[in-house]
GROMACS .gro file of C-alpha atoms in nm:
model
  265
    1MET     CA    1   1.776  10.758  25.963
    2THR     CA    2   1.826  10.507  26.242
    3GLU     CA    3   1.537  10.421  26.449
    4PRO     CA    4   1.580  10.578  26.735
    5GLY     CA    5   1.747  10.407  27.074
    6ALA     CA    6   1.883  10.104  26.833
    7ALA     CA    7   2.143   9.913  26.941
    8ILE     CA    8   2.468   9.957  26.823
    9PRO     CA    9   2.567   9.564  26.847
   10LEU     CA   10   2.886   9.511  27.021
   11ALA     CA   11   2.859   9.210  27.179
   12THR     CA   12   3.097   9.256  27.500
   13LEU     CA   13   2.934   9.580  27.511
   14PRO     CA   14   2.566   9.572  27.560
   15ASN     CA   15   2.327   9.841  27.621
   16LEU     CA   16   2.522  10.092  27.393
   17ARG     CA   17   2.290  10.339  27.170
   18ASP     CA   18   2.295  10.646  27.066
   19LEU     CA   19   2.091  10.904  27.252
   20GLY     CA   20   2.030  11.073  26.949
   21GLY     CA   21   1.704  11.073  26.745
   22TRP     CA   22   1.427  11.110  26.993
   23ALA     CA   23   1.210  11.394  26.866
   24THR     CA   24   1.063  11.632  27.114
   25ALA     CA   25   0.732  11.774  27.161
   26ASP     CA   26   0.762  12.092  26.922
   27GLY     CA   27   0.896  11.926  26.630
   28ARG     CA   28   1.287  11.881  26.677
   29ARG     CA   29   1.508  11.602  26.704
   30ILE     CA   30   1.764  11.514  26.958
   31ARG     CA   31   2.101  11.537  26.770
   32LEU     CA   32   2.321  11.192  26.641
   33GLY     CA   33   2.626  11.116  26.708
   34GLU     CA   34   2.658  11.349  27.045
   35VAL     CA   35   2.580  11.115  27.367
   36TYR     CA   36   2.585  10.763  27.386
   37ARG     CA   37   2.492  10.529  27.672
   38SER     CA   38   2.598  10.216  27.775
   39THR     CA   39   2.682   9.911  28.009
   40GLU     CA   40   3.042   9.945  28.181
   41LEU     CA   41   3.359   9.892  27.980
   42GLY     CA   42   3.601   9.676  28.153
   43ARG     CA   43   3.503   9.321  27.972
   44VAL     CA   44   3.517   9.482  27.630
   45ASP     CA   45   3.733   9.292  27.419
   46ALA     CA   46   3.980   9.410  27.172
   47ASP     CA   47   3.792   9.396  26.879
   48ASP     CA   48   3.500   9.565  26.998
   49LEU     CA   49   3.715   9.812  27.143
   50ARG     CA   50   3.843   9.922  26.838
   51ARG     CA   51   3.497   9.914  26.683
   52PHE     CA   52   3.388  10.138  26.968
   53ALA     CA   53   3.641  10.382  26.882
   54GLU     CA   54   3.484  10.426  26.540
   55LEU     CA   55   3.218  10.642  26.744
   56ARG     CA   56   3.513  10.899  26.801
   57VAL     CA   57   3.418  10.896  27.173
   58ARG     CA   58   3.612  11.135  27.352
   59THR     CA   59   3.523  11.189  27.686
   60ILE     CA   60   3.357  10.878  27.898
   61PHE     CA   61   3.152  10.969  28.221
   62ASP     CA   62   3.187  10.661  28.489
   63LEU     CA   63   2.891  10.691  28.700
   64ARG     CA   64   2.985  10.393  28.955
   65THR     CA   65   3.110  10.317  29.283
   66ALA     CA   66   3.486  10.323  29.351
   67VAL     CA   67   3.436   9.977  29.429
   68GLU     CA   68   3.261   9.893  29.141
   69ARG     CA   69   3.520  10.084  28.927
   70GLU     CA   70   3.825   9.918  29.081
   71ALA     CA   71   3.639   9.586  29.029
   72SER     CA   72   3.645   9.622  28.665
   73PRO     CA   73   3.811   9.917  28.559
   74ASP     CA   74   3.720  10.085  28.173
   75ARG     CA   75   3.892   9.966  27.905
   76VAL     CA   76   3.910  10.269  27.621
   77PRO     CA   77   4.057  10.367  27.312
   78ASP     CA   78   4.397  10.566  27.365
   79GLY     CA   79   4.331  10.946  27.358
   80VAL     CA   80   3.961  10.925  27.583
   81ARG     CA   81   3.939  11.093  27.886
   82ASP     CA   82   3.729  10.877  28.164
   83GLU     CA   83   3.632  11.068  28.412
   84ALA     CA   84   3.459  10.903  28.735
   85LEU     CA   85   3.077  11.079  28.918
   86ASP     CA   86   3.038  10.853  29.168
   87VAL     CA   87   2.645  10.869  29.217
   88LEU     CA   88   2.556  10.679  29.481
   89ALA     CA   89   2.904  10.801  29.733
   90ASP     CA   90   2.648  10.905  29.958
   91ALA     CA   91   2.447  10.628  29.986
   92GLY     CA   92   2.671  10.381  30.196
   93ALA     CA   93   2.676  10.007  30.151
   94GLY     CA   94   2.379   9.817  29.990
   95ALA     CA   95   2.190  10.095  29.705
   96ALA     CA   96   2.082   9.815  29.508
   97PRO     CA   97   2.242   9.942  29.160
   98ALA     CA   98   2.584   9.929  29.308
   99GLU     CA   99   2.538   9.563  29.463
  100LEU     CA  100   2.403   9.395  29.128
  101MET     CA  101   2.665   9.124  29.064
  102LYS     CA  102   2.694   9.049  29.444
  103ILE     CA  103   2.287   8.964  29.496
  104VAL     CA  104   2.291   8.782  29.158
  105SER     CA  105   2.573   8.553  29.244
  106ASP     CA  106   2.437   8.455  29.559
  107PRO     CA  107   2.097   8.256  29.502
  108ALA     CA  108   2.086   8.076  29.834
  109SER     CA  109   1.980   8.422  29.952
  110ALA     CA  110   1.822   8.604  29.675
  111ASP     CA  111   1.477   8.481  29.790
  112ARG     CA  112   1.547   8.646  30.158
  113LEU     CA  113   1.666   8.972  29.932
  114LEU     CA  114   1.428   8.996  29.643
  115GLY     CA  115   1.122   8.768  29.665
  116ASP     CA  116   0.752   8.896  29.719
  117GLY     CA  117   0.856   9.201  29.612
  118ARG     CA  118   1.124   9.323  29.759
  119ALA     CA  119   1.304   9.382  29.439
  120GLN     CA  120   1.049   9.645  29.353
  121THR     CA  121   1.059   9.780  29.721
  122LEU     CA  122   1.468   9.801  29.677
  123PHE     CA  123   1.501  10.005  29.348
  124ALA     CA  124   1.236  10.212  29.451
  125GLN     CA  125   1.429  10.361  29.729
  126ALA     CA  126   1.733  10.360  29.470
  127TYR     CA  127   1.562  10.562  29.215
  128ARG     CA  128   1.475  10.800  29.472
  129GLN     CA  129   1.850  10.812  29.603
  130ILE     CA  130   1.950  10.869  29.251
  131VAL     CA  131   1.758  11.164  29.218
  132SER     CA  132   1.776  11.317  29.557
  133LEU     CA  133   2.104  11.204  29.740
  134PRO     CA  134   2.369  11.540  29.719
  135SER     CA  135   2.622  11.287  29.552
  136ALA     CA  136   2.345  11.217  29.283
  137LEU     CA  137   2.318  11.561  29.212
  138ALA     CA  138   2.645  11.663  29.229
  139SER     CA  139   2.759  11.387  29.001
  140TYR     CA  140   2.441  11.480  28.744
  141ARG     CA  141   2.539  11.842  28.753
  142ARG     CA  142   2.905  11.756  28.633
  143LEU     CA  143   2.765  11.548  28.369
  144TYR     CA  144   2.544  11.774  28.228
  145THR     CA  145   2.797  12.113  28.222
  146GLU     CA  146   3.056  11.850  28.120
  147LEU     CA  147   2.819  11.756  27.832
  148ALA     CA  148   2.745  12.153  27.738
  149GLU     CA  149   3.112  12.134  27.614
  150PRO     CA  150   3.218  12.057  27.263
  151ALA     CA  151   3.529  11.928  27.323
  152ASN     CA  152   3.386  11.652  27.603
  153ARG     CA  153   3.174  11.549  27.281
  154PRO     CA  154   3.128  11.298  27.135
  155ALA     CA  155   3.059  11.172  27.478
  156LEU     CA  156   2.966  10.847  27.635
  157PHE     CA  157   2.805  10.788  28.013
  158HIS     CA  158   2.787  10.489  28.152
  159CYS     CA  159   2.735  10.257  28.527
  160THR     CA  160   2.746   9.893  28.544
  161THR     CA  161   2.472   9.750  28.361
  162GLY     CA  162   2.355  10.089  28.212
  163LYS     CA  163   2.012  10.094  28.343
  164ASP     CA  164   1.950  10.263  28.620
  165ARG     CA  165   2.191  10.536  28.733
  166THR     CA  166   2.246  10.542  28.319
  167GLY     CA  167   1.886  10.521  28.277
  168TRP     CA  168   1.785  10.819  28.505
  169GLY     CA  169   2.089  11.016  28.343
  170ALA     CA  170   1.910  10.984  28.026
  171ALA     CA  171   1.591  11.013  28.102
  172ALA     CA  172   1.648  11.366  28.299
  173LEU     CA  173   1.884  11.456  28.001
  174LEU     CA  174   1.556  11.361  27.736
  175SER     CA  175   1.333  11.511  27.943
  176PHE     CA  176   1.505  11.853  27.983
  177LEU     CA  177   1.553  11.858  27.596
  178GLY     CA  178   1.213  11.821  27.585
  179VAL     CA  179   1.124  11.471  27.482
  180PRO     CA  180   0.722  11.347  27.532
  181GLU     CA  181   0.768  11.135  27.854
  182GLU     CA  182   0.622  10.875  27.683
  183LEU     CA  183   0.942  10.844  27.456
  184VAL     CA  184   1.147  10.871  27.741
  185ILE     CA  185   1.008  10.578  27.918
  186ARG     CA  186   1.070  10.380  27.573
  187ASP     CA  187   1.435  10.475  27.598
  188TYR     CA  188   1.425  10.340  27.933
  189LEU     CA  189   1.238  10.011  27.884
  190LEU     CA  190   1.451   9.914  27.617
  191THR     CA  191   1.739   9.809  27.802
  192ASN     CA  192   1.490   9.522  27.860
  193GLU     CA  193   1.494   9.404  27.491
  194GLN     CA  194   1.919   9.547  27.480
  195LEU     CA  195   2.042   9.386  27.778
  196LEU     CA  196   1.886   9.100  27.885
  197PRO     CA  197   1.934   8.885  27.629
  198ALA     CA  198   2.330   8.956  27.691
  199LEU     CA  199   2.245   8.836  28.058
  200GLU     CA  200   2.128   8.501  27.965
  201PRO     CA  201   2.466   8.321  28.083
  202VAL     CA  202   2.411   8.466  28.395
  203PHE     CA  203   2.071   8.332  28.413
  204GLN     CA  204   2.140   8.012  28.328
  205GLN     CA  205   2.454   7.996  28.586
  206PHE     CA  206   2.162   8.159  28.846
  207GLU     CA  207   1.948   7.881  28.766
  208ALA     CA  208   2.263   7.613  28.758
  209ALA     CA  209   2.275   7.713  29.148
  210GLY     CA  210   1.970   7.634  29.266
  211GLY     CA  211   1.810   8.000  29.248
  212ASP     CA  212   1.499   8.104  29.048
  213ARG     CA  213   1.511   8.310  28.703
  214ALA     CA  214   1.236   8.532  28.772
  215LEU     CA  215   1.347   8.689  29.127
  216LEU     CA  216   1.631   8.829  28.825
  217VAL     CA  217   1.416   8.970  28.614
  218PRO     CA  218   1.347   9.259  28.829
  219VAL     CA  219   1.699   9.314  28.938
  220LEU     CA  220   1.871   9.269  28.595
  221GLY     CA  221   1.630   9.424  28.423
  222VAL     CA  222   1.405   9.763  28.433
  223GLU     CA  223   1.054   9.830  28.533
  224ARG     CA  224   0.841  10.164  28.423
  225GLY     CA  225   0.734  10.119  28.743
  226TYR     CA  226   1.137  10.235  28.842
  227LEU     CA  227   1.138  10.544  28.650
  228GLU     CA  228   0.787  10.660  28.758
  229THR     CA  229   0.917  10.679  29.148
  230ALA     CA  230   1.200  10.890  28.993
  231PHE     CA  231   0.997  11.113  28.849
  232ASP     CA  232   0.737  11.089  29.158
  233GLU     CA  233   1.129  11.244  29.359
  234LEU     CA  234   1.149  11.498  29.128
  235HIS     CA  235   0.819  11.613  29.099
  236THR     CA  236   0.814  11.594  29.521
  237ARG     CA  237   1.186  11.792  29.571
  238PHE     CA  238   1.165  12.007  29.270
  239GLY     CA  239   0.855  12.019  29.096
  240ASP     CA  240   0.915  11.972  28.749
  241ILE     CA  241   1.188  11.883  28.509
  242GLN     CA  242   1.346  12.272  28.475
  243GLY     CA  243   1.293  12.273  28.863
  244TYR     CA  244   1.524  11.957  28.910
  245PHE     CA  245   1.782  12.156  28.651
  246ASP     CA  246   1.785  12.488  28.808
  247GLU     CA  247   1.751  12.396  29.172
  248GLY     CA  248   1.858  12.032  29.253
  249LEU     CA  249   2.148  12.011  29.006
  250ALA     CA  250   2.161  12.422  29.014
  251LEU     CA  251   2.280  12.402  28.661
  252GLU     CA  252   2.316  12.796  28.520
  253ALA     CA  253   2.082  12.903  28.244
  254SER     CA  254   2.450  12.974  28.016
  255VAL     CA  255   2.488  12.574  28.058
  256GLN     CA  256   2.113  12.434  28.025
  257GLN     CA  257   2.115  12.686  27.670
  258ALA     CA  258   2.473  12.555  27.546
  259LEU     CA  259   2.311  12.167  27.632
  260ARG     CA  260   2.028  12.242  27.447
  261ASP     CA  261   2.234  12.443  27.133
  262ALA     CA  262   2.433  12.116  27.143
  263LEU     CA  263   2.202  11.857  27.146
  264LEU     CA  264   1.877  12.020  26.981
  265GLU     CA  265   1.833  12.013  26.598
   0.00000   0.00000   0.00000
């Protein structure tokens, strides 16, 4: 059996992996081949697009803002539905996950924006928004409702780098399905192994322009503390993961059961 969280090696679609394979606390397992996560698909070349098509994904859920989508529209195989779910629509300008490329393209202001722990502060704020914003709750409600429908799977969801909005979408779903916290965090942190090497040209360009590579690591990678902040927001607002699905997302019991039936084995 494939190791849970193993990368699906497509050079122009990094951070692509199956959400299946993880064990639950009650001895079951997340079903493979049903739900995938990745970076945005705007840079997928023709060869990788053909390989991606072999996953037989029927639906792609794009968690990016309208500006991000316009800047780099998804390239998808023929017949695949691409649905926009703007998690940060209510955040206004400057939400850290949506501003990644702008941040890394301006080394001159990077220290002012990111130095002395400011990057961690920005992302902590962003992760609370990802849990609590009305647009976030509406987007994840739609995502999980759609994933419960057999006609929409296999499915993939993504944001720009597949780590923050996507990371929370995966972490919340795995938690809801009963995957223990440490395994949820392990899946989340795999981004540092599967994404950062692919972003080496970004680091090199940033350094060549006079930037400090260390400033980008907490921006382009993930930290355990980011996800812990999201769960802290969840616990504060909704009590626990079940409360998040019941009250925050307002997912009907029938949808929740359909998710469990579809994704657990």
